[in-house]
Amino acid sequence: MTERTDKPAQAVLDAPAAGSPRRPPALSEPRPLGERRTWPATFADRLTEPLPGLRSLSRIAREGSTRPDPATLREVPLLPCEPAPLPPVDAATAAVTWAGHASWVVRIGGLTVLTDPVWSRRILGTPARVTPVGVPWEDLPPVDAVVISHNHYDHLDAPTLRRLPRDTPLFVPAGLGAWCRRRRFARVTELDWWEAAELPSPGGGTVRFDFVPAHHWSRRTLTDTCRSLWGGWVLTDRHGQRIHFAGDTGYGHWFAEIGHRHPGIDLALLPIGAYAPRRMLRPVHTDPEEAVRACLDLGARRMAPMHWATFLLSAEPPLEPLSRVRAAWAAAGRPREDLWDLPVGASRILGQPNPHPRPRPDPGPRPL
């Protein structure tokens, strides 16, 4: 491992210039796995918009507008949840399984990759999950890598990570490596925006992990606001299959820039929930219509919604994100089979058709 001091390049701080060339820029050379680096004391200059102040947060708390109306909670038993065995795949096949919230089991290039794994029933400061985890931990294949989008508790879950062998490769945002190493993870790779690393895969190939920007922020304690970076990931196998995992994000110019630098995205995993009230959450969480717009900006062929139907983090009715994303997708004129609106626990293999949804009977309350 080498020790480096890295300063953020101005290019990653600025919005893409109007009239930029259509040819994508060359991707960066992969960084060494496990490289130890020194980062700036803060990444606050990467914020798209200022964080809400105490006055704004106090007003929203007084109004009690951060949770769904109790009358809409009758929708909770109708949230789609259909756990099923993981489909068989080979090194030439890419597949995704939604475990709930922003947690996916991504199998690409022969590797099994977890995104923002949260297998806990409850996370700090949040009501318990309203649907069970889509994939029981004991049913997971060996985990080859984990990608983390940022350090909020519903995306970086220490109890879940403790279940992993400490030699599991972790790909994390700049500034988060020390947190992982304190928990004895030995293979931690921190990346800045537009940087990448590669992990060997079965059959002699590699999977490339590109860290890309997002419109969000970071904080885990009262004193570490924006001390680590936030972002999404683009995973590409040796056959060129490409999956974008957006993590947690608002809508903005970065989606078009990601699509420009990473053309041919086959599938975009995009958040559609935790968007109300908009005056508070618009800068950091896309609503369903913005998620569809982000998919168009990315140039992605398919979209799989996430960040809903798991934890009730905000005020919209539990089922509203699904109905709104379906309507927005249809309004955009996109093929219905390219919207992978999966139930929790369901899988899809790239190239498989998406059957139209069928009416679901009310199953009644489920044990968690």
CSV table of C-alpha atoms in Angstrom, one decimal:
chain,number,residue,atom,x,y,z
A,1,MET,CA,0.0,0.0,0.0
A,2,THR,CA,1.2,3.5,-0.7
A,3,GLU,CA,0.5,6.8,1.1
A,4,ARG,CA,-0.7,9.6,-1.1
A,5,THR,CA,-1.9,13.2,-0.5
A,6,ASP,CA,-4.8,14.0,-2.9
A,7,LYS,CA,-6.4,17.3,-3.5
A,8,PRO,CA,-9.7,17.5,-5.3
A,9,ALA,CA,-9.3,18.5,-9.0
A,10,GLN,CA,-11.3,21.7,-9.9
A,11,ALA,CA,-12.8,19.8,-12.8
A,12,VAL,CA,-14.8,17.6,-10.5
A,13,LEU,CA,-16.1,20.6,-8.5
A,14,ASP,CA,-17.6,22.5,-11.5
A,15,ALA,CA,-20.7,21.8,-13.5
A,16,PRO,CA,-20.0,20.5,-17.0
A,17,ALA,CA,-19.5,23.4,-19.5
A,18,ALA,CA,-22.2,24.1,-22.0
A,19,GLY,CA,-21.3,23.0,-25.5
A,20,SER,CA,-18.7,20.4,-24.4
A,21,PRO,CA,-17.6,17.9,-27.0
A,22,ARG,CA,-19.9,14.9,-27.6
A,23,ARG,CA,-17.0,12.4,-27.5
A,24,PRO,CA,-16.7,11.0,-24.0
A,25,PRO,CA,-13.5,11.8,-22.2
A,26,ALA,CA,-11.1,8.9,-21.6
A,27,LEU,CA,-11.8,7.1,-18.3
A,28,SER,CA,-9.2,7.5,-15.6
A,29,GLU,CA,-6.6,4.8,-15.0
A,30,PRO,CA,-7.6,2.4,-12.2
A,31,ARG,CA,-6.2,3.3,-8.8
A,32,PRO,CA,-4.4,0.6,-6.8
A,33,LEU,CA,-6.6,-1.5,-4.6
A,34,GLY,CA,-6.2,-0.8,-0.9
A,35,GLU,CA,-4.3,2.5,-1.5
A,36,ARG,CA,-4.0,4.6,1.6
A,37,ARG,CA,-4.6,8.3,0.9
A,38,THR,CA,-4.9,11.6,2.7
A,39,TRP,CA,-8.0,13.7,2.0
A,40,PRO,CA,-9.2,17.3,2.6
A,41,ALA,CA,-10.7,18.0,6.0
A,42,THR,CA,-14.1,18.7,4.4
A,43,PHE,CA,-15.9,18.0,1.1
A,44,ALA,CA,-18.5,20.8,1.8
A,45,ASP,CA,-17.4,22.5,-1.5
A,46,ARG,CA,-19.0,19.5,-3.3
A,47,LEU,CA,-22.5,20.3,-2.1
A,48,THR,CA,-24.9,21.2,-4.9
A,49,GLU,CA,-27.0,23.4,-2.5
A,50,PRO,CA,-26.5,24.5,1.1
A,51,LEU,CA,-27.8,22.2,3.7
A,52,PRO,CA,-31.0,23.3,5.5
A,53,GLY,CA,-30.5,25.4,8.6
A,54,LEU,CA,-31.8,24.8,12.1
A,55,ARG,CA,-34.7,27.2,11.5
A,56,SER,CA,-35.9,25.2,8.5
A,57,LEU,CA,-35.5,21.9,10.3
A,58,SER,CA,-37.3,23.2,13.4
A,59,ARG,CA,-40.3,24.4,11.4
A,60,ILE,CA,-40.7,21.1,9.6
A,61,ALA,CA,-40.4,19.2,13.0
A,62,ARG,CA,-43.1,21.5,14.5
A,63,GLU,CA,-45.4,20.8,11.6
A,64,GLY,CA,-44.9,17.1,11.9
A,65,SER,CA,-44.6,16.6,8.2
A,66,THR,CA,-41.8,14.1,8.0
A,67,ARG,CA,-43.9,10.9,8.4
A,68,PRO,CA,-46.8,9.6,6.3
A,69,ASP,CA,-50.3,10.5,7.3
A,70,PRO,CA,-51.6,7.7,9.6
A,71,ALA,CA,-54.5,7.1,7.2
A,72,THR,CA,-52.1,6.0,4.5
A,73,LEU,CA,-50.4,3.4,6.6
A,74,ARG,CA,-53.1,0.9,5.6
A,75,GLU,CA,-51.1,0.7,2.3
A,76,VAL,CA,-48.1,-1.0,4.1
A,77,PRO,CA,-49.4,-4.6,3.7
A,78,LEU,CA,-49.8,-3.9,0.0
A,79,LEU,CA,-46.1,-3.0,-0.6
A,80,PRO,CA,-44.7,-5.5,-3.1
A,81,CYS,CA,-42.6,-8.1,-1.5
A,82,GLU,CA,-41.9,-11.4,-3.3
A,83,PRO,CA,-38.7,-13.0,-2.1
A,84,ALA,CA,-37.4,-15.8,-4.4
A,85,PRO,CA,-34.2,-17.7,-4.8
A,86,LEU,CA,-31.4,-15.9,-6.7
A,87,PRO,CA,-31.3,-16.9,-10.3
A,88,PRO,CA,-28.3,-18.9,-11.6
A,89,VAL,CA,-25.8,-16.8,-13.5
A,90,ASP,CA,-22.4,-17.2,-15.1
A,91,ALA,CA,-19.4,-14.9,-15.6
A,92,ALA,CA,-21.0,-13.5,-18.8
A,93,THR,CA,-24.3,-12.7,-17.2
A,94,ALA,CA,-25.3,-9.7,-15.1
A,95,ALA,CA,-28.3,-9.9,-12.7
A,96,VAL,CA,-29.7,-7.7,-9.9
A,97,THR,CA,-31.8,-8.7,-6.9
A,98,TRP,CA,-33.5,-6.0,-4.7
A,99,ALA,CA,-32.9,-6.7,-1.0
A,100,GLY,CA,-34.8,-3.5,-0.1
A,101,HIS,CA,-34.1,0.2,0.3
A,102,ALA,CA,-30.7,0.8,-1.6
A,103,SER,CA,-29.4,-2.7,-1.0
A,104,TRP,CA,-28.9,-4.8,-4.1
A,105,VAL,CA,-27.3,-8.1,-4.8
A,106,VAL,CA,-25.5,-7.3,-8.1
A,107,ARG,CA,-23.9,-10.2,-9.9
A,108,ILE,CA,-21.7,-9.0,-12.7
A,109,GLY,CA,-18.6,-10.5,-14.4
A,110,GLY,CA,-18.7,-13.5,-12.1
A,111,LEU,CA,-18.6,-11.4,-9.0
A,112,THR,CA,-21.3,-10.9,-6.3
A,113,VAL,CA,-21.4,-7.2,-5.2
A,114,LEU,CA,-23.6,-5.8,-2.5
A,115,THR,CA,-24.6,-2.1,-2.7
A,116,ASP,CA,-25.2,-0.2,0.6
A,117,PRO,CA,-26.0,-3.4,2.4
A,118,VAL,CA,-28.6,-3.0,5.2
A,119,TRP,CA,-29.9,-6.3,6.5
A,120,SER,CA,-30.9,-4.8,9.9
A,121,ARG,CA,-34.5,-4.6,10.9
A,122,ARG,CA,-34.0,-1.2,12.4
A,123,ILE,CA,-31.5,1.6,11.9
A,124,LEU,CA,-30.7,4.5,14.2
A,125,GLY,CA,-33.4,7.1,14.4
A,126,THR,CA,-35.7,5.4,11.9
A,127,PRO,CA,-38.9,3.2,12.4
A,128,ALA,CA,-38.3,-0.5,11.7
A,129,ARG,CA,-38.5,-1.7,8.2
A,130,VAL,CA,-42.0,-2.4,6.9
A,131,THR,CA,-41.0,-5.3,4.5
A,132,PRO,CA,-38.6,-8.1,5.3
A,133,VAL,CA,-35.2,-8.2,3.8
A,134,GLY,CA,-35.6,-9.6,0.2
A,135,VAL,CA,-32.7,-12.0,0.5
A,136,PRO,CA,-31.9,-13.9,3.7
A,137,TRP,CA,-28.3,-13.4,4.7
A,138,GLU,CA,-27.7,-17.2,4.7
A,139,ASP,CA,-29.0,-17.4,1.1
A,140,LEU,CA,-26.3,-15.0,-0.2
A,141,PRO,CA,-23.5,-16.5,-2.3
A,142,PRO,CA,-20.0,-15.5,-1.1
A,143,VAL,CA,-19.7,-11.7,-1.3
A,144,ASP,CA,-16.9,-10.6,-3.5
A,145,ALA,CA,-17.2,-6.9,-2.9
A,146,VAL,CA,-19.2,-4.1,-1.3
A,147,VAL,CA,-19.8,-0.6,-2.6
A,148,ILE,CA,-20.9,2.2,-0.3
A,149,SER,CA,-22.5,5.4,-1.6
A,150,HIS,CA,-22.1,7.5,1.6
A,151,ASN,CA,-22.1,7.3,5.4
A,152,HIS,CA,-25.8,7.9,6.4
A,153,TYR,CA,-27.0,5.2,8.7
A,154,ASP,CA,-29.6,3.8,6.2
A,155,HIS,CA,-26.7,3.2,3.7
A,156,LEU,CA,-23.8,2.4,5.9
A,157,ASP,CA,-25.0,-0.2,8.4
A,158,ALA,CA,-22.3,-1.3,10.8
A,159,PRO,CA,-24.2,-4.4,12.1
A,160,THR,CA,-24.6,-5.7,8.5
A,161,LEU,CA,-21.0,-5.1,7.7
A,162,ARG,CA,-19.9,-7.0,10.8
A,163,ARG,CA,-21.4,-10.1,9.2
A,164,LEU,CA,-18.8,-10.0,6.4
A,165,PRO,CA,-15.3,-11.5,6.4
A,166,ARG,CA,-12.8,-8.8,7.2
A,167,ASP,CA,-11.0,-9.5,3.9
A,168,THR,CA,-14.0,-8.5,1.8
A,169,PRO,CA,-13.0,-5.8,-0.6
A,170,LEU,CA,-14.9,-2.5,0.3
A,171,PHE,CA,-15.2,0.3,-2.3
A,172,VAL,CA,-16.0,3.5,-0.4
A,173,PRO,CA,-16.1,7.3,-0.9
A,174,ALA,CA,-13.1,9.4,-0.1
A,175,GLY,CA,-12.7,10.0,3.6
A,176,LEU,CA,-14.5,6.9,4.7
A,177,GLY,CA,-11.6,4.5,4.7
A,178,ALA,CA,-10.5,5.1,8.3
A,179,TRP,CA,-14.0,4.2,9.5
A,180,CYS,CA,-13.8,0.9,7.7
A,181,ARG,CA,-10.3,0.1,8.9
A,182,ARG,CA,-11.2,0.8,12.5
A,183,ARG,CA,-13.6,-2.1,12.0
A,184,ARG,CA,-10.7,-4.3,10.9
A,185,PHE,CA,-11.5,-4.4,7.2
A,186,ALA,CA,-8.2,-5.0,5.4
A,187,ARG,CA,-9.1,-4.4,1.8
A,188,VAL,CA,-10.5,-0.9,1.6
A,189,THR,CA,-10.3,1.3,-1.5
A,190,GLU,CA,-11.3,5.0,-1.2
A,191,LEU,CA,-12.1,6.9,-4.4
A,192,ASP,CA,-12.8,10.5,-5.4
A,193,TRP,CA,-15.4,11.4,-8.1
A,194,TRP,CA,-14.4,10.1,-11.5
A,195,GLU,CA,-11.8,7.7,-10.1
A,196,ALA,CA,-12.0,3.9,-10.5
A,197,ALA,CA,-10.5,0.6,-9.4
A,198,GLU,CA,-10.7,-2.9,-10.8
A,199,LEU,CA,-11.2,-6.2,-9.2
A,200,PRO,CA,-10.2,-9.5,-10.8
A,201,SER,CA,-13.1,-11.8,-11.7
A,202,PRO,CA,-13.4,-15.4,-12.6
A,203,GLY,CA,-12.1,-16.4,-16.0
A,204,GLY,CA,-9.3,-13.9,-16.1
A,205,GLY,CA,-11.3,-10.7,-16.5
A,206,THR,CA,-12.0,-7.7,-14.3
A,207,VAL,CA,-14.9,-5.7,-13.1
A,208,ARG,CA,-14.3,-1.9,-13.1
A,209,PHE,CA,-15.8,0.2,-10.2
A,210,ASP,CA,-16.1,3.9,-11.1
A,211,PHE,CA,-17.1,6.3,-8.4
A,212,VAL,CA,-19.3,9.1,-9.8
A,213,PRO,CA,-20.9,12.2,-8.3
A,214,ALA,CA,-24.3,12.5,-6.7
A,215,HIS,CA,-26.4,15.5,-5.4
A,216,HIS,CA,-26.3,14.6,-1.7
A,217,TRP,CA,-24.2,15.1,1.5
A,218,SER,CA,-22.7,13.1,4.4
A,219,ARG,CA,-22.9,13.0,8.2
A,220,ARG,CA,-22.7,10.2,10.8
A,221,THR,CA,-22.2,12.2,14.0
A,222,LEU,CA,-22.8,15.8,15.1
A,223,THR,CA,-19.2,16.8,14.2
A,224,ASP,CA,-18.4,15.1,10.9
A,225,THR,CA,-20.7,16.8,8.4
A,226,CYS,CA,-19.3,16.4,4.9
A,227,ARG,CA,-16.0,15.0,6.2
A,228,SER,CA,-16.4,12.1,3.8
A,229,LEU,CA,-17.6,12.2,0.2
A,230,TRP,CA,-20.9,10.8,-1.3
A,231,GLY,CA,-21.7,9.5,-4.7
A,232,GLY,CA,-22.8,6.6,-6.9
A,233,TRP,CA,-21.1,3.7,-8.7
A,234,VAL,CA,-20.8,2.5,-12.3
A,235,LEU,CA,-19.9,-1.2,-12.5
A,236,THR,CA,-18.7,-2.5,-15.9
A,237,ASP,CA,-17.7,-6.0,-16.8
A,238,ARG,CA,-15.2,-7.1,-19.5
A,239,HIS,CA,-18.1,-7.6,-21.9
A,240,GLY,CA,-19.1,-4.0,-21.5
A,241,GLN,CA,-22.3,-4.6,-19.5
A,242,ARG,CA,-22.7,-1.5,-17.3
A,243,ILE,CA,-24.9,-0.9,-14.2
A,244,HIS,CA,-25.2,2.5,-12.5
A,245,PHE,CA,-26.1,2.5,-8.8
A,246,ALA,CA,-27.0,6.1,-7.9
A,247,GLY,CA,-26.9,5.6,-4.1
A,248,ASP,CA,-28.8,8.5,-2.5
A,249,THR,CA,-29.2,11.7,-4.6
A,250,GLY,CA,-31.3,14.6,-5.6
A,251,TYR,CA,-31.8,15.6,-9.3
A,252,GLY,CA,-29.3,17.7,-11.1
A,253,HIS,CA,-26.6,18.2,-13.7
A,254,TRP,CA,-24.4,15.3,-12.7
A,255,PHE,CA,-26.7,12.7,-14.3
A,256,ALA,CA,-26.0,14.0,-17.8
A,257,GLU,CA,-22.3,14.2,-17.1
A,258,ILE,CA,-22.2,10.6,-15.9
A,259,GLY,CA,-24.1,9.5,-19.0
A,260,HIS,CA,-21.6,11.4,-21.1
A,261,ARG,CA,-18.6,9.9,-19.5
A,262,HIS,CA,-20.1,6.4,-19.2
A,263,PRO,CA,-22.2,5.8,-22.4
A,264,GLY,CA,-24.2,2.7,-22.9
A,265,ILE,CA,-25.5,2.2,-19.3
A,266,ASP,CA,-27.7,-1.0,-19.5
A,267,LEU,CA,-29.4,-0.5,-16.1
A,268,ALA,CA,-29.8,2.4,-13.7
A,269,LEU,CA,-30.7,1.7,-10.1
A,270,LEU,CA,-32.3,5.0,-9.1
A,271,PRO,CA,-34.1,6.2,-5.9
A,272,ILE,CA,-37.8,7.1,-6.0
A,273,GLY,CA,-38.8,7.5,-2.4
A,274,ALA,CA,-38.2,9.7,0.7
A,275,TYR,CA,-39.1,12.9,-1.2
A,276,ALA,CA,-41.7,14.7,0.9
A,277,PRO,CA,-41.8,17.4,2.0
A,278,ARG,CA,-40.2,18.7,-1.2
A,279,ARG,CA,-39.0,22.0,0.3
A,280,MET,CA,-36.7,20.1,2.6
A,281,LEU,CA,-35.8,17.0,0.5
A,282,ARG,CA,-35.7,18.2,-3.1
A,283,PRO,CA,-31.9,19.0,-3.0
A,284,VAL,CA,-31.0,15.5,-1.8
A,285,HIS,CA,-33.7,13.0,-2.8
A,286,THR,CA,-35.3,12.6,-6.3
A,287,ASP,CA,-39.0,12.2,-6.5
A,288,PRO,CA,-40.3,9.6,-9.1
A,289,GLU,CA,-40.6,12.0,-11.9
A,290,GLU,CA,-37.0,13.3,-11.3
A,291,ALA,CA,-35.8,9.7,-11.2
A,292,VAL,CA,-37.2,9.0,-14.7
A,293,ARG,CA,-35.6,12.3,-15.9
A,294,ALA,CA,-32.3,11.2,-14.4
A,295,CYS,CA,-32.6,7.9,-16.3
A,296,LEU,CA,-33.1,9.8,-19.5
A,297,ASP,CA,-30.1,12.1,-18.7
A,298,LEU,CA,-27.9,9.0,-18.1
A,299,GLY,CA,-28.9,7.5,-21.4
A,300,ALA,CA,-29.7,4.3,-19.6
A,301,ARG,CA,-31.7,1.7,-21.4
A,302,ARG,CA,-33.5,0.4,-18.3
A,303,MET,CA,-34.4,1.7,-14.8
A,304,ALA,CA,-34.9,-0.2,-11.6
A,305,PRO,CA,-36.5,1.9,-8.8
A,306,MET,CA,-35.2,1.7,-5.2
A,307,HIS,CA,-35.2,3.6,-1.9
A,308,TRP,CA,-38.8,3.0,-1.2
A,309,ALA,CA,-41.0,0.2,0.3
A,310,THR,CA,-38.5,-0.5,3.1
A,311,PHE,CA,-38.1,2.3,5.6
A,312,LEU,CA,-40.8,5.0,5.9
A,313,LEU,CA,-38.4,8.0,6.0
A,314,SER,CA,-40.6,10.8,4.9
A,315,ALA,CA,-44.2,12.0,4.4
A,316,GLU,CA,-45.4,10.5,1.1
A,317,PRO,CA,-47.9,7.7,1.2
A,318,PRO,CA,-46.1,4.3,1.1
A,319,LEU,CA,-47.4,3.2,-2.3
A,320,GLU,CA,-47.3,6.6,-4.0
A,321,PRO,CA,-43.7,6.3,-5.4
A,322,LEU,CA,-44.6,3.2,-7.4
A,323,SER,CA,-47.7,4.7,-9.0
A,324,ARG,CA,-45.9,7.9,-9.8
A,325,VAL,CA,-42.8,6.3,-11.3
A,326,ARG,CA,-45.0,4.1,-13.6
A,327,ALA,CA,-47.0,7.2,-14.7
A,328,ALA,CA,-43.8,9.2,-15.3
A,329,TRP,CA,-42.2,6.3,-17.3
A,330,ALA,CA,-45.3,6.0,-19.5
A,331,ALA,CA,-45.4,9.8,-20.0
A,332,ALA,CA,-41.7,9.7,-21.1
A,333,GLY,CA,-42.7,7.2,-23.8
A,334,ARG,CA,-40.3,4.5,-22.6
A,335,PRO,CA,-41.0,0.8,-23.2
A,336,ARG,CA,-42.9,-0.7,-20.3
A,337,GLU,CA,-40.6,-3.7,-20.2
A,338,ASP,CA,-37.6,-1.4,-19.5
A,339,LEU,CA,-39.0,-0.3,-16.2
A,340,TRP,CA,-37.9,-2.9,-13.7
A,341,ASP,CA,-40.2,-2.0,-10.8
A,342,LEU,CA,-39.3,-5.1,-8.8
A,343,PRO,CA,-40.9,-6.2,-5.6
A,344,VAL,CA,-38.6,-6.5,-2.7
A,345,GLY,CA,-36.7,-9.8,-3.1
A,346,ALA,CA,-37.2,-10.1,-6.9
A,347,SER,CA,-34.5,-10.5,-9.5
A,348,ARG,CA,-33.9,-9.7,-13.1
A,349,ILE,CA,-31.3,-10.8,-15.5
A,350,LEU,CA,-30.1,-8.3,-18.1
A,351,GLY,CA,-31.8,-9.2,-21.4
A,352,GLN,CA,-34.9,-10.8,-19.8
A,353,PRO,CA,-38.3,-9.3,-20.6
A,354,ASN,CA,-40.2,-7.5,-17.8
A,355,PRO,CA,-43.7,-8.9,-17.6
A,356,HIS,CA,-46.5,-6.4,-17.0
A,357,PRO,CA,-47.5,-6.2,-13.3
A,358,ARG,CA,-50.5,-8.3,-12.3
A,359,PRO,CA,-53.0,-7.3,-9.7
A,360,ARG,CA,-51.9,-8.4,-6.2
A,361,PRO,CA,-54.3,-9.6,-3.5
A,362,ASP,CA,-54.1,-8.1,-0.1
A,363,PRO,CA,-51.9,-10.6,1.8
A,364,GLY,CA,-52.5,-9.0,5.2
A,365,PRO,CA,-49.7,-8.1,7.6
A,366,ARG,CA,-46.5,-9.9,7.3
A,367,PRO,CA,-44.1,-11.0,10.0
A,368,LEU,CA,-40.9,-9.0,9.8
